[in-house]
């Protein structure tokens, strides 16, 4: 299968290196990474199983390779390529059929190797440590701080104070702001008795962690699963989300579709009368990308298999009032979902 890739994580998966200006080319058994002179020294030190080509015109170098090998068919992921790059290639290579295959790199990566699972396990462990560090900050200095400052402190804690990249910009939301599943930080100030939602992750050797906890802010508060809110409505929602999260993890099995696992969580919240407030899917795969296959949604016909890693993250969001989400990463191992 001849193919080209442009996405950085797809490149890293293929050859152990990526830059923001590079193309990976696989023609038969030969492979190349084409990048520009800013990156070639590092590329040559890190690329495995492919030859590094230095070029200021990446598309020109790609065309030369394709012409030189007499390539007539080439797979590409249309989500990775700009219309203008494809037009240039097609215009100058009329004898090559460019065959769109959306997500083909993600499909290759859907089942993780034991080495990848070990990296994801370590990322998850470091992510938990980041939450514990942030909890300590909250306990000592969190009260009367604005969400924006808490957001900054969450980034510092999750990164191990500069040791790790983050998987995504953390979500740190107080009370009504948490009703927006991906809230941006505001000037609202944290007070005792508030609800606080924190969704954050880091990257360990490029593999992402992802975790969410929601807590009741009081002295000695921690990101424990058991939380006691002063509002009965919030407590009811919290208990439903927790039950949905636990049920999906306990009952997920290899061979189930993403849709079936989504139902395991969603049924709990629907039966509790709050189904309309669970406004997103139950989970998503995690790996080099923070969101990848398999998707755990009502539309997902993908069957989960041994070695797949994904999140379970049900939530309830009542606009103007509060939002709750509990999220963990799991791996399918021995036919069941194990929390990483
Ligand atoms: N943790 C962010 C998300 O999964 O969308
Ligand atoms: Mn997530």
Short mmCIF file of C-alpha atoms and ligand atoms in Angstrom, two decimals:
data_model
loop_
_atom_site.label_atom_id
_atom_site.label_comp_id
_atom_site.label_asym_id
_atom_site.label_seq_id
_atom_site.Cartn_x
_atom_site.Cartn_y
_atom_site.Cartn_z
CA UNK A 1 0.00 0.00 0.00
CA UNK A 2 1.50 3.35 -1.03
CA UNK A 3 0.59 6.28 1.20
CA UNK A 4 1.53 9.74 2.34
CA UNK A 5 0.98 11.32 5.77
CA UNK A 6 1.23 14.85 7.05
CA UNK A 7 -0.21 14.82 10.57
CA UNK A 8 2.51 15.10 13.24
CA UNK A 9 1.33 12.23 15.42
CA UNK A 10 0.84 10.02 12.38
CA UNK A 11 4.44 10.77 11.36
CA UNK A 12 5.72 10.05 14.86
CA UNK A 13 3.90 6.70 14.88
CA UNK A 14 5.48 5.70 11.58
CA UNK A 15 9.09 6.69 12.18
CA UNK A 16 9.61 7.98 15.73
CA UNK A 17 9.98 11.63 14.72
CA UNK A 18 7.86 14.51 13.48
CA UNK A 19 8.18 18.19 12.76
CA UNK A 20 5.58 20.77 11.87
CA UNK A 21 6.83 20.83 8.29
CA UNK A 22 7.24 17.26 7.12
CA UNK A 23 5.71 14.57 4.92
CA UNK A 24 6.01 10.82 5.45
CA UNK A 25 6.01 8.72 2.26
CA UNK A 26 5.65 4.95 2.06
CA UNK A 27 6.03 3.34 -1.37
CA UNK A 28 6.13 -0.45 -1.28
CA UNK A 29 8.81 -1.36 1.25
CA UNK A 30 10.59 2.03 1.03
CA UNK A 31 9.87 4.90 3.40
CA UNK A 32 10.99 8.51 3.62
CA UNK A 33 10.55 11.51 5.86
CA UNK A 34 10.80 14.74 3.91
CA UNK A 35 11.45 17.82 6.04
CA UNK A 36 13.28 21.14 5.78
CA UNK A 37 16.76 22.13 6.93
CA UNK A 38 15.59 23.43 10.31
CA UNK A 39 14.78 19.87 11.32
CA UNK A 40 17.06 17.49 9.42
CA UNK A 41 19.78 17.06 12.07
CA UNK A 42 17.23 16.08 14.68
CA UNK A 43 15.31 13.99 12.15
CA UNK A 44 18.42 11.98 11.26
CA UNK A 45 19.10 11.37 14.95
CA UNK A 46 15.59 10.09 15.62
CA UNK A 47 13.95 8.66 12.51
CA UNK A 48 13.75 4.86 12.46
CA UNK A 49 13.02 2.74 9.40
CA UNK A 50 12.91 5.61 6.91
CA UNK A 51 15.34 7.75 4.95
CA UNK A 52 15.42 11.49 5.71
CA UNK A 53 15.20 13.82 2.71
CA UNK A 54 15.97 17.51 3.22
CA UNK A 55 13.96 19.83 1.00
CA UNK A 56 12.78 23.42 1.13
CA UNK A 57 9.91 22.48 -1.20
CA UNK A 58 8.31 19.42 0.42
CA UNK A 59 5.72 18.92 -2.30
CA UNK A 60 8.41 19.20 -4.99
CA UNK A 61 10.48 16.51 -3.25
CA UNK A 62 7.39 14.32 -2.93
CA UNK A 63 6.63 14.72 -6.65
CA UNK A 64 10.21 13.75 -7.53
CA UNK A 65 9.92 10.58 -5.42
CA UNK A 66 6.60 9.60 -6.96
CA UNK A 67 7.86 10.21 -10.50
CA UNK A 68 11.10 8.36 -9.80
CA UNK A 69 9.21 5.29 -8.52
CA UNK A 70 6.55 5.42 -11.25
CA UNK A 71 3.81 5.51 -8.59
CA UNK A 72 0.28 5.39 -9.98
CA UNK A 73 -1.86 5.03 -6.81
CA UNK A 74 -1.45 6.75 -3.47
CA UNK A 75 -3.57 6.74 -0.33
CA UNK A 76 -3.96 9.91 1.71
CA UNK A 77 -6.17 11.11 4.56
CA UNK A 78 -8.15 14.11 3.29
CA UNK A 79 -8.38 15.41 6.88
CA UNK A 80 -4.60 15.98 6.88
CA UNK A 81 -4.12 17.77 3.58
CA UNK A 82 -5.02 21.26 2.50
CA UNK A 83 -7.04 21.70 -0.68
CA UNK A 84 -4.21 23.78 -2.11
CA UNK A 85 -1.53 21.11 -1.47
CA UNK A 86 -3.71 18.45 -3.10
CA UNK A 87 -4.49 20.67 -6.08
CA UNK A 88 -0.77 21.27 -6.56
CA UNK A 89 0.02 17.55 -6.40
CA UNK A 90 -2.85 16.49 -8.64
CA UNK A 91 -2.17 19.22 -11.18
CA UNK A 92 1.46 18.24 -11.53
CA UNK A 93 1.01 14.45 -11.31
CA UNK A 94 -1.86 13.64 -13.69
CA UNK A 95 -0.88 9.95 -13.79
CA UNK A 96 -1.17 9.40 -10.03
CA UNK A 97 -4.57 8.47 -8.56
CA UNK A 98 -4.86 10.07 -5.12
CA UNK A 99 -7.22 7.85 -3.11
CA UNK A 100 -8.84 9.48 -0.06
CA UNK A 101 -8.93 7.23 3.03
CA UNK A 102 -10.18 9.26 5.99
CA UNK A 103 -8.59 8.24 9.32
CA UNK A 104 -6.41 5.44 7.96
CA UNK A 105 -3.57 6.36 10.32
CA UNK A 106 -5.97 6.47 13.26
CA UNK A 107 -7.32 3.05 12.28
CA UNK A 108 -3.80 1.60 12.37
CA UNK A 109 -3.34 3.05 15.86
CA UNK A 110 -6.67 1.94 17.35
CA UNK A 111 -5.17 -1.13 19.08
CA UNK A 112 -2.24 -0.18 21.28
CA UNK A 113 0.89 -2.32 21.56
CA UNK A 114 2.04 -3.45 25.03
CA UNK A 115 4.74 -0.74 24.85
CA UNK A 116 2.14 1.94 24.07
CA UNK A 117 -0.10 0.71 26.90
CA UNK A 118 2.86 0.99 29.28
CA UNK A 119 3.39 4.60 28.15
CA UNK A 120 -0.31 5.41 28.52
CA UNK A 121 -0.33 3.79 31.98
CA UNK A 122 2.61 5.96 33.00
CA UNK A 123 0.92 9.05 31.52
CA UNK A 124 -2.23 8.26 33.54
CA UNK A 125 -0.20 7.75 36.72
CA UNK A 126 1.63 11.05 36.24
CA UNK A 127 -1.72 12.68 35.47
CA UNK A 128 -3.07 11.48 38.84
CA UNK A 129 0.04 12.90 40.52
CA UNK A 130 -0.63 16.21 38.76
CA UNK A 131 -4.17 16.23 40.19
CA UNK A 132 -2.77 15.52 43.67
CA UNK A 133 -0.30 18.42 43.31
CA UNK A 134 -3.10 20.72 42.17
CA UNK A 135 -5.29 19.55 45.10
CA UNK A 136 -2.52 20.58 47.49
CA UNK A 137 -2.36 24.01 45.88
CA UNK A 138 -6.15 24.34 46.16
CA UNK A 139 -6.04 23.39 49.83
CA UNK A 140 -3.34 25.91 50.64
CA UNK A 141 -4.05 28.83 48.31
CA UNK A 142 -7.13 28.09 46.19
CA UNK A 143 -9.83 30.01 48.07
CA UNK A 144 -10.52 33.54 46.83
CA UNK A 145 -8.53 32.92 43.65
CA UNK A 146 -10.02 33.62 40.24
CA UNK A 147 -10.68 30.73 37.84
CA UNK A 148 -8.02 32.19 35.54
CA UNK A 149 -5.37 31.85 38.26
CA UNK A 150 -6.58 28.34 39.17
CA UNK A 151 -6.34 27.44 35.48
CA UNK A 152 -2.74 28.68 35.38
CA UNK A 153 -1.90 26.72 38.55
CA UNK A 154 -3.53 23.58 37.11
CA UNK A 155 -1.31 23.89 34.02
CA UNK A 156 1.78 24.27 36.19
CA UNK A 157 0.89 21.32 38.42
CA UNK A 158 -0.13 19.03 35.55
CA UNK A 159 3.06 19.76 33.66
CA UNK A 160 5.15 18.77 36.69
CA UNK A 161 6.32 22.41 36.69
CA UNK A 162 7.68 22.19 33.17
CA UNK A 163 8.61 18.51 32.94
CA UNK A 164 5.75 17.45 30.65
CA UNK A 165 3.69 18.90 27.82
CA UNK A 166 -0.05 19.01 28.43
CA UNK A 167 -2.49 16.87 26.43
CA UNK A 168 -4.79 19.89 26.10
CA UNK A 169 -5.56 23.18 27.80
CA UNK A 170 -7.05 22.14 31.18
CA UNK A 171 -10.64 22.90 32.05
CA UNK A 172 -11.03 24.44 35.51
CA UNK A 173 -14.59 25.59 36.10
CA UNK A 174 -16.51 26.78 39.16
CA UNK A 175 -20.24 26.19 39.69
CA UNK A 176 -22.34 27.53 36.79
CA UNK A 177 -19.28 27.79 34.51
CA UNK A 178 -18.86 24.00 34.81
CA UNK A 179 -22.19 23.65 32.97
CA UNK A 180 -20.18 24.39 29.81
CA UNK A 181 -18.40 21.05 29.20
CA UNK A 182 -15.37 22.84 27.75
CA UNK A 183 -15.55 26.06 29.79
CA UNK A 184 -12.97 28.80 29.41
CA UNK A 185 -11.61 30.30 32.66
CA UNK A 186 -13.27 33.49 33.90
CA UNK A 187 -12.81 36.06 36.67
CA UNK A 188 -15.15 34.18 39.02
CA UNK A 189 -13.56 33.61 42.44
CA UNK A 190 -13.47 30.25 44.26
CA UNK A 191 -15.36 30.11 47.54
CA UNK A 192 -15.91 27.42 50.14
CA UNK A 193 -19.01 25.40 49.23
CA UNK A 194 -18.47 25.80 45.48
CA UNK A 195 -18.44 22.97 42.97
CA UNK A 196 -15.18 22.76 41.03
CA UNK A 197 -14.67 20.71 37.84
CA UNK A 198 -11.13 19.95 36.69
CA UNK A 199 -10.38 18.14 33.39
CA UNK A 200 -6.67 17.86 32.62
CA UNK A 201 -3.97 15.64 31.20
CA UNK A 202 -0.30 15.51 30.29
CA UNK A 203 1.87 13.78 27.74
CA UNK A 204 4.42 11.17 28.69
CA UNK A 205 6.78 10.53 25.78
CA UNK A 206 4.02 11.91 23.54
CA UNK A 207 1.24 9.67 24.88
CA UNK A 208 -1.67 11.55 26.44
CA UNK A 209 -3.48 11.25 29.73
CA UNK A 210 -7.03 12.52 30.29
CA UNK A 211 -8.92 12.69 33.58
CA UNK A 212 -11.78 14.68 35.08
CA UNK A 213 -12.93 15.09 38.65
CA UNK A 214 -15.63 17.27 40.18
CA UNK A 215 -15.41 18.25 43.80
CA UNK A 216 -17.14 20.09 46.61
CA UNK A 217 -14.77 22.78 47.84
CA UNK A 218 -14.13 22.69 51.57
CA UNK A 219 -11.15 22.44 53.86
CA UNK A 220 -9.14 19.30 53.16
CA UNK A 221 -10.97 18.71 49.87
CA UNK A 222 -9.39 16.20 47.50
CA UNK A 223 -10.27 14.75 44.12
CA UNK A 224 -11.86 11.69 45.75
CA UNK A 225 -14.65 9.75 44.08
CA UNK A 226 -16.83 10.24 47.15
CA UNK A 227 -18.06 13.86 47.26
CA UNK A 228 -20.69 15.48 49.46
CA UNK A 229 -22.38 18.59 48.07
CA UNK A 230 -24.61 20.84 50.15
CA UNK A 231 -27.22 20.97 47.36
CA UNK A 232 -29.39 17.82 47.06
CA UNK A 233 -29.86 18.47 43.32
CA UNK A 234 -26.10 18.58 42.72
CA UNK A 235 -25.61 15.51 44.92
CA UNK A 236 -28.23 13.59 42.93
CA UNK A 237 -26.52 14.53 39.66
CA UNK A 238 -23.09 13.67 41.06
CA UNK A 239 -24.24 10.25 42.25
CA UNK A 240 -25.83 9.53 38.86
CA UNK A 241 -22.66 10.49 36.98
CA UNK A 242 -20.57 8.37 39.30
CA UNK A 243 -22.91 5.40 38.90
CA UNK A 244 -22.92 5.81 35.10
CA UNK A 245 -19.10 5.99 35.04
CA UNK A 246 -18.73 2.94 37.30
CA UNK A 247 -21.34 0.90 35.44
CA UNK A 248 -19.80 1.54 32.02
CA UNK A 249 -16.36 0.53 33.29
CA UNK A 250 -17.58 -2.53 35.19
CA UNK A 251 -19.79 -3.85 32.40
CA UNK A 252 -17.80 -2.97 29.26
CA UNK A 253 -16.53 -6.07 27.51
CA UNK A 254 -14.37 -6.79 24.47
CA UNK A 255 -16.66 -7.20 21.46
CA UNK A 256 -19.18 -4.54 22.54
CA UNK A 257 -19.72 -1.63 20.18
CA UNK A 258 -18.94 1.91 21.26
CA UNK A 259 -22.70 2.54 21.09
CA UNK A 260 -23.43 -0.28 23.56
CA UNK A 261 -20.88 1.05 26.06
CA UNK A 262 -22.31 4.55 25.61
CA UNK A 263 -25.74 3.09 26.50
CA UNK A 264 -24.35 1.50 29.68
CA UNK A 265 -23.55 4.97 30.97
CA UNK A 266 -26.42 6.89 29.39
CA UNK A 267 -29.15 4.55 30.70
CA UNK A 268 -28.20 5.34 34.30
CA UNK A 269 -28.52 9.08 33.74
CA UNK A 270 -31.72 8.71 31.71
CA UNK A 271 -33.33 6.51 34.38
CA UNK A 272 -32.38 9.15 36.94
CA UNK A 273 -34.42 11.66 34.89
CA UNK A 274 -31.42 13.74 33.79
CA UNK A 275 -30.73 12.25 30.34
CA UNK A 276 -31.33 15.54 28.54
CA UNK A 277 -28.39 17.06 30.43
CA UNK A 278 -25.82 14.43 29.33
CA UNK A 279 -24.95 16.38 26.20
CA UNK A 280 -21.85 14.61 24.86
CA UNK A 281 -20.67 11.11 24.12
CA UNK A 282 -19.42 8.76 26.84
CA UNK A 283 -15.80 8.62 25.72
CA UNK A 284 -13.07 8.62 23.13
CA UNK A 285 -9.86 6.76 22.36
CA UNK A 286 -6.62 8.22 23.71
CA UNK A 287 -3.10 7.72 22.43
CA UNK A 288 -0.75 10.06 20.61
CA UNK A 289 -3.85 12.19 20.01
CA UNK A 290 -6.05 13.22 22.90
CA UNK A 291 -9.12 12.31 20.84
CA UNK A 292 -8.82 9.28 18.60
CA UNK A 293 -10.53 5.97 17.85
CA UNK A 294 -12.47 4.19 19.23
CA UNK A 295 -15.27 6.67 19.90
CA UNK A 296 -17.70 5.63 22.64
CA UNK A 297 -20.79 7.34 21.31
CA UNK A 298 -24.38 6.51 20.39
CA UNK A 299 -23.30 6.40 16.72
CA UNK A 300 -20.23 4.19 17.12
CA UNK A 301 -20.42 0.74 15.52
CA UNK A 302 -16.73 0.09 16.32
CA UNK A 303 -16.26 -3.01 18.47
CA UNK A 304 -13.81 -2.51 21.28
CA UNK A 305 -10.99 -5.03 21.40
CA UNK A 306 -8.11 -6.14 23.57
CA UNK A 307 -5.51 -3.38 23.73
CA UNK A 308 -7.82 -0.47 22.91
CA UNK A 309 -7.54 2.52 25.26
CA UNK A 310 -10.38 5.00 25.73
CA UNK A 311 -12.03 7.27 28.25
CA UNK A 312 -15.29 6.83 30.11
CA UNK A 313 -16.54 10.33 30.97
CA UNK A 314 -20.26 10.75 31.52
CA UNK A 315 -21.50 14.15 32.64
CA UNK A 316 -24.55 16.21 33.57
CA UNK A 317 -24.66 19.91 32.68
CA UNK A 318 -27.51 22.16 33.79
CA UNK A 319 -27.07 25.55 32.12
CA UNK A 320 -26.72 28.42 34.56
CA UNK A 321 -26.49 26.04 37.53
CA UNK A 322 -23.64 23.50 37.51
CA UNK A 323 -21.84 20.78 35.56
CA UNK A 324 -20.42 17.45 36.64
CA UNK A 325 -18.11 15.04 34.85
CA UNK A 326 -16.06 12.09 36.06
CA UNK A 327 -13.51 10.71 33.63
CA UNK A 328 -10.95 7.90 33.63
CA UNK A 329 -8.93 6.19 30.95
CA UNK A 330 -9.38 2.43 30.54
CA UNK A 331 -7.65 -0.32 28.57
CA UNK A 332 -9.43 -3.45 27.38
CA UNK A 333 -7.44 -6.23 29.01
CA UNK A 334 -8.54 -9.82 29.59
CA UNK A 335 -11.82 -8.89 27.88
CA UNK A 336 -12.77 -6.18 30.41
CA UNK A 337 -12.09 -2.49 31.01
CA UNK A 338 -9.28 -1.82 33.45
CA UNK A 339 -8.68 1.74 34.71
CA UNK A 340 -5.24 2.93 33.70
N1 LIG B 1 -10.74 16.02 28.27
C1 LIG B 1 -11.26 16.80 27.24
C2 LIG B 1 -12.10 16.00 26.32
O1 LIG B 1 -12.07 14.80 26.34
O2 LIG B 1 -12.82 16.56 25.51
MN1 LIG B 2 -11.71 13.17 27.57
#
